[in-house]
Amino acid sequence: MTFPFPPGTDEDTPFFVISVAAQLSGLHAQTLRSYDRMGLVSPGRTSGGGRRYSMRDIVLLREVQRLSQEEGVNLAGIKRIIELENEVGALRAKVSELTEQLAQALAAAEHAAASVHRSLRRDLVPVRQETALVVWKPNRKR
């Protein structure tokens, strides 16, 4: 579902009241309240305590319904699936962040190494290469 978001909002901005969220998700408003109490979907709240659902919440509600009706997963199982998917998402974000930090550190190390190499080249003195064989015989004391 594509939805033109108003300026300054995105898929995580909560702005659907429960009746609209129920319509968009194909569920009853009481079911949405029940899912909120169970922690399956946690909508935003107004200062007065009213629920406000985001597009991400609507997509999640549809997924809960699909898992329940088409796959036969119970609500406890659905909650665990959601938790694991959130954890995987967080871990992927962390891996991406660490990969970026590693790339920056490698670039900085390469830059520092190149700088050191440039400075050393000016200080190098050519040395004649010779090969000599020296045989050492220690004096034996008798």
mmCIF file of N, CA and C in Angstrom, residues 28-99:
data_model
loop_
_atom_site.group_PDB
_atom_site.id
_atom_site.type_symbol
_atom_site.label_atom_id
_atom_site.label_comp_id
_atom_site.label_asym_id
_atom_site.label_seq_id
_atom_site.Cartn_x
_atom_site.Cartn_y
_atom_site.Cartn_z
ATOM 1 N N HIS A 28 -11.356 -5.645 13.919
ATOM 2 C CA HIS A 28 -12.283 -4.896 14.757
ATOM 3 C C HIS A 28 -11.485 -4.045 15.749
ATOM 4 N N ALA A 29 -12.016 -2.897 16.114
ATOM 5 C CA ALA A 29 -11.326 -1.998 17.047
ATOM 6 C C ALA A 29 -11.026 -2.692 18.376
ATOM 7 N N GLN A 30 -11.937 -3.550 18.827
ATOM 8 C CA GLN A 30 -11.708 -4.266 20.085
ATOM 9 C C GLN A 30 -10.507 -5.218 19.955
ATOM 10 N N THR A 31 -10.328 -5.795 18.779
ATOM 11 C CA THR A 31 -9.178 -6.662 18.539
ATOM 12 C C THR A 31 -7.891 -5.853 18.636
ATOM 13 N N LEU A 32 -7.908 -4.634 18.083
ATOM 14 C CA LEU A 32 -6.735 -3.762 18.168
ATOM 15 C C LEU A 32 -6.408 -3.429 19.621
ATOM 16 N N ARG A 33 -7.442 -3.160 20.416
ATOM 17 C CA ARG A 33 -7.221 -2.878 21.839
ATOM 18 C C ARG A 33 -6.612 -4.096 22.539
ATOM 19 N N SER A 34 -7.118 -5.274 22.191
ATOM 20 C CA SER A 34 -6.619 -6.509 22.781
ATOM 21 C C SER A 34 -5.150 -6.734 22.394
ATOM 22 N N TYR A 35 -4.816 -6.522 21.124
ATOM 23 C CA TYR A 35 -3.430 -6.673 20.663
ATOM 24 C C TYR A 35 -2.513 -5.674 21.372
ATOM 25 N N ASP A 36 -3.017 -4.484 21.635
ATOM 26 C CA ASP A 36 -2.231 -3.470 22.353
ATOM 27 C C ASP A 36 -1.965 -3.944 23.780
ATOM 28 N N ARG A 37 -2.987 -4.449 24.455
ATOM 29 C CA ARG A 37 -2.805 -4.942 25.821
ATOM 30 C C ARG A 37 -1.807 -6.100 25.871
ATOM 31 N N MET A 38 -1.821 -6.949 24.850
ATOM 32 C CA MET A 38 -0.924 -8.112 24.795
ATOM 33 C C MET A 38 0.494 -7.725 24.373
ATOM 34 N N GLY A 39 0.655 -6.520 23.846
ATOM 35 C CA GLY A 39 1.979 -6.072 23.416
ATOM 36 C C GLY A 39 2.341 -6.495 22.008
ATOM 37 N N LEU A 40 1.346 -6.954 21.231
ATOM 38 C CA LEU A 40 1.623 -7.326 19.846
ATOM 39 C C LEU A 40 1.884 -6.093 18.982
ATOM 40 N N VAL A 41 1.052 -5.108 19.136
ATOM 41 C CA VAL A 41 1.178 -3.840 18.415
ATOM 42 C C VAL A 41 1.007 -2.735 19.442
ATOM 43 N N SER A 42 1.985 -1.855 19.518
ATOM 44 C CA SER A 42 1.936 -0.769 20.501
ATOM 45 C C SER A 42 1.843 0.572 19.785
ATOM 46 N N PRO A 43 0.624 1.081 19.618
ATOM 47 C CA PRO A 43 0.470 2.364 18.924
ATOM 48 C C PRO A 43 0.934 3.533 19.788
ATOM 49 N N GLY A 44 1.134 4.669 19.127
ATOM 50 C CA GLY A 44 1.462 5.877 19.872
ATOM 51 C C GLY A 44 0.247 6.326 20.670
ATOM 52 N N ARG A 45 0.457 7.249 21.563
ATOM 53 C CA ARG A 45 -0.639 7.753 22.404
ATOM 54 C C ARG A 45 -0.689 9.265 22.328
ATOM 55 N N THR A 46 -1.900 9.785 22.392
ATOM 56 C CA THR A 46 -2.073 11.235 22.488
ATOM 57 C C THR A 46 -1.883 11.641 23.940
ATOM 58 N N SER A 47 -1.857 12.931 24.190
ATOM 59 C CA SER A 47 -1.716 13.393 25.577
ATOM 60 C C SER A 47 -2.904 12.941 26.423
ATOM 61 N N GLY A 48 -4.056 12.740 25.789
ATOM 62 C CA GLY A 48 -5.235 12.263 26.504
ATOM 63 C C GLY A 48 -5.293 10.752 26.630
ATOM 64 N N GLY A 49 -4.330 10.033 26.043
ATOM 65 C CA GLY A 49 -4.291 8.575 26.160
ATOM 66 C C GLY A 49 -4.892 7.836 24.982
ATOM 67 N N GLY A 50 -5.411 8.554 23.984
ATOM 68 C CA GLY A 50 -5.988 7.889 22.811
ATOM 69 C C GLY A 50 -4.908 7.242 21.953
ATOM 70 N N ARG A 51 -5.263 6.123 21.352
ATOM 71 C CA ARG A 51 -4.310 5.415 20.501
ATOM 72 C C ARG A 51 -4.209 6.102 19.139
ATOM 73 N N ARG A 52 -2.980 6.160 18.622
ATOM 74 C CA ARG A 52 -2.743 6.656 17.262
ATOM 75 C C ARG A 52 -1.810 5.669 16.571
ATOM 76 N N TYR A 53 -2.306 5.115 15.477
ATOM 77 C CA TYR A 53 -1.583 4.080 14.745
ATOM 78 C C TYR A 53 -0.829 4.678 13.568
ATOM 79 N N SER A 54 0.365 4.148 13.300
ATOM 80 C CA SER A 54 1.160 4.561 12.146
ATOM 81 C C SER A 54 0.935 3.559 11.010
ATOM 82 N N MET A 55 1.472 3.878 9.841
ATOM 83 C CA MET A 55 1.375 2.930 8.722
ATOM 84 C C MET A 55 2.132 1.649 9.062
ATOM 85 N N ARG A 56 3.236 1.774 9.763
ATOM 86 C CA ARG A 56 3.986 0.577 10.173
ATOM 87 C C ARG A 56 3.116 -0.295 11.083
ATOM 88 N N ASP A 57 2.337 0.340 11.978
ATOM 89 C CA ASP A 57 1.422 -0.410 12.849
ATOM 90 C C ASP A 57 0.360 -1.134 12.023
ATOM 91 N N ILE A 58 -0.171 -0.470 11.009
ATOM 92 C CA ILE A 58 -1.207 -1.079 10.151
ATOM 93 C C ILE A 58 -0.632 -2.307 9.446
ATOM 94 N N VAL A 59 0.572 -2.180 8.900
ATOM 95 C CA VAL A 59 1.220 -3.310 8.225
ATOM 96 C C VAL A 59 1.438 -4.455 9.216
ATOM 97 N N LEU A 60 1.842 -4.118 10.425
ATOM 98 C CA LEU A 60 2.057 -5.135 11.452
ATOM 99 C C LEU A 60 0.741 -5.818 11.837
ATOM 100 N N LEU A 61 -0.328 -5.044 11.953
ATOM 101 C CA LEU A 61 -1.644 -5.626 12.264
ATOM 102 C C LEU A 61 -2.070 -6.607 11.171
ATOM 103 N N ARG A 62 -1.826 -6.252 9.940
ATOM 104 C CA ARG A 62 -2.162 -7.163 8.828
ATOM 105 C C ARG A 62 -1.330 -8.433 8.895
ATOM 106 N N GLU A 63 -0.065 -8.292 9.270
ATOM 107 C CA GLU A 63 0.804 -9.464 9.388
ATOM 108 C C GLU A 63 0.352 -10.354 10.545
ATOM 109 N N VAL A 64 -0.055 -9.764 11.647
ATOM 110 C CA VAL A 64 -0.576 -10.540 12.779
ATOM 111 C C VAL A 64 -1.804 -11.328 12.319
ATOM 112 N N GLN A 65 -2.679 -10.666 11.598
ATOM 113 C CA GLN A 65 -3.881 -11.336 11.107
ATOM 114 C C GLN A 65 -3.518 -12.473 10.146
ATOM 115 N N ARG A 66 -2.565 -12.229 9.245
ATOM 116 C CA ARG A 66 -2.165 -13.254 8.280
ATOM 117 C C ARG A 66 -1.556 -14.459 8.994
ATOM 118 N N LEU A 67 -0.643 -14.209 9.929
ATOM 119 C CA LEU A 67 -0.020 -15.315 10.661
ATOM 120 C C LEU A 67 -1.046 -16.121 11.435
ATOM 121 N N SER A 68 -2.005 -15.438 12.017
ATOM 122 C CA SER A 68 -3.029 -16.105 12.810
ATOM 123 C C SER A 68 -3.973 -16.921 11.934
ATOM 124 N N GLN A 69 -4.491 -16.303 10.878
ATOM 125 C CA GLN A 69 -5.528 -16.958 10.073
ATOM 126 C C GLN A 69 -4.967 -17.915 9.026
ATOM 127 N N GLU A 70 -3.905 -17.507 8.338
ATOM 128 C CA GLU A 70 -3.398 -18.342 7.244
ATOM 129 C C GLU A 70 -2.374 -19.369 7.699
ATOM 130 N N GLU A 71 -1.565 -19.016 8.692
ATOM 131 C CA GLU A 71 -0.492 -19.911 9.129
ATOM 132 C C GLU A 71 -0.855 -20.679 10.392
ATOM 133 N N GLY A 72 -1.922 -20.265 11.076
ATOM 134 C CA GLY A 72 -2.364 -20.970 12.275
ATOM 135 C C GLY A 72 -1.472 -20.761 13.494
ATOM 136 N N VAL A 73 -0.736 -19.668 13.516
ATOM 137 C CA VAL A 73 0.160 -19.382 14.641
ATOM 138 C C VAL A 73 -0.666 -18.737 15.753
ATOM 139 N N ASN A 74 -0.454 -19.190 16.985
ATOM 140 C CA ASN A 74 -1.197 -18.586 18.096
ATOM 141 C C ASN A 74 -0.590 -17.225 18.442
ATOM 142 N N LEU A 75 -1.288 -16.450 19.253
ATOM 143 C CA LEU A 75 -0.855 -15.079 19.538
ATOM 144 C C LEU A 75 0.467 -15.018 20.287
ATOM 145 N N ALA A 76 0.731 -15.987 21.147
ATOM 146 C CA ALA A 76 2.022 -16.025 21.841
ATOM 147 C C ALA A 76 3.153 -16.259 20.834
ATOM 148 N N GLY A 77 2.901 -17.140 19.887
ATOM 149 C CA GLY A 77 3.886 -17.400 18.838
ATOM 150 C C GLY A 77 4.103 -16.176 17.960
ATOM 151 N N ILE A 78 3.021 -15.473 17.647
ATOM 152 C CA ILE A 78 3.110 -14.261 16.841
ATOM 153 C C ILE A 78 3.923 -13.197 17.577
ATOM 154 N N LYS A 79 3.677 -13.077 18.882
ATOM 155 C CA LYS A 79 4.429 -12.093 19.674
ATOM 156 C C LYS A 79 5.916 -12.418 19.631
ATOM 157 N N ARG A 80 6.255 -13.708 19.758
ATOM 158 C CA ARG A 80 7.666 -14.115 19.712
ATOM 159 C C ARG A 80 8.268 -13.852 18.331
ATOM 160 N N ILE A 81 7.524 -14.113 17.280
ATOM 161 C CA ILE A 81 7.986 -13.842 15.911
ATOM 162 C C ILE A 81 8.287 -12.358 15.750
ATOM 163 N N ILE A 82 7.386 -11.515 16.234
ATOM 164 C CA ILE A 82 7.575 -10.059 16.137
ATOM 165 C C ILE A 82 8.817 -9.633 16.905
ATOM 166 N N GLU A 83 8.990 -10.181 18.117
ATOM 167 C CA GLU A 83 10.175 -9.844 18.927
ATOM 168 C C GLU A 83 11.452 -10.242 18.205
ATOM 169 N N LEU A 84 11.462 -11.440 17.618
ATOM 170 C CA LEU A 84 12.654 -11.917 16.912
ATOM 171 C C LEU A 84 12.935 -11.076 15.667
ATOM 172 N N GLU A 85 11.878 -10.712 14.940
ATOM 173 C CA GLU A 85 12.073 -9.866 13.760
ATOM 174 C C GLU A 85 12.615 -8.495 14.154
ATOM 175 N N ASN A 86 12.126 -7.953 15.260
ATOM 176 C CA ASN A 86 12.653 -6.672 15.744
ATOM 177 C C ASN A 86 14.121 -6.802 16.144
ATOM 178 N N GLU A 87 14.445 -7.910 16.787
ATOM 179 C CA GLU A 87 15.834 -8.144 17.191
ATOM 180 C C GLU A 87 16.741 -8.284 15.976
ATOM 181 N N VAL A 88 16.290 -9.024 14.978
ATOM 182 C CA VAL A 88 17.068 -9.174 13.745
ATOM 183 C C VAL A 88 17.277 -7.804 13.085
ATOM 184 N N GLY A 89 16.227 -6.992 13.056
ATOM 185 C CA GLY A 89 16.350 -5.653 12.480
ATOM 186 C C GLY A 89 17.366 -4.807 13.220
ATOM 187 N N ALA A 90 17.333 -4.884 14.551
ATOM 188 C CA ALA A 90 18.292 -4.124 15.361
ATOM 189 C C ALA A 90 19.711 -4.630 15.132
ATOM 190 N N LEU A 91 19.878 -5.946 15.037
ATOM 191 C CA LEU A 91 21.205 -6.512 14.795
ATOM 192 C C LEU A 91 21.722 -6.138 13.410
ATOM 193 N N ARG A 92 20.855 -6.141 12.418
ATOM 194 C CA ARG A 92 21.272 -5.720 11.074
ATOM 195 C C ARG A 92 21.718 -4.264 11.070
ATOM 196 N N ALA A 93 20.990 -3.431 11.782
ATOM 197 C CA ALA A 93 21.370 -2.016 11.871
ATOM 198 C C ALA A 93 22.721 -1.879 12.563
ATOM 199 N N LYS A 94 22.958 -2.663 13.608
ATOM 200 C CA LYS A 94 24.233 -2.613 14.329
ATOM 201 C C LYS A 94 25.375 -3.099 13.435
ATOM 202 N N VAL A 95 25.147 -4.172 12.697
ATOM 203 C CA VAL A 95 26.167 -4.682 11.777
ATOM 204 C C VAL A 95 26.493 -3.626 10.728
ATOM 205 N N SER A 96 25.477 -2.977 10.206
ATOM 206 C CA SER A 96 25.688 -1.926 9.219
ATOM 207 C C SER A 96 26.500 -0.779 9.809
ATOM 208 N N GLU A 97 26.156 -0.387 11.029
ATOM 209 C CA GLU A 97 26.881 0.694 11.718
ATOM 210 C C GLU A 97 28.342 0.301 11.947
ATOM 211 N N LEU A 98 28.574 -0.924 12.408
ATOM 212 C CA LEU A 98 29.937 -1.383 12.667
ATOM 213 C C LEU A 98 30.734 -1.534 11.371
ATOM 214 N N THR A 99 30.069 -1.970 10.311
ATOM 215 C CA THR A 99 30.732 -2.079 9.012
ATOM 216 C C THR A 99 31.192 -0.708 8.535
#
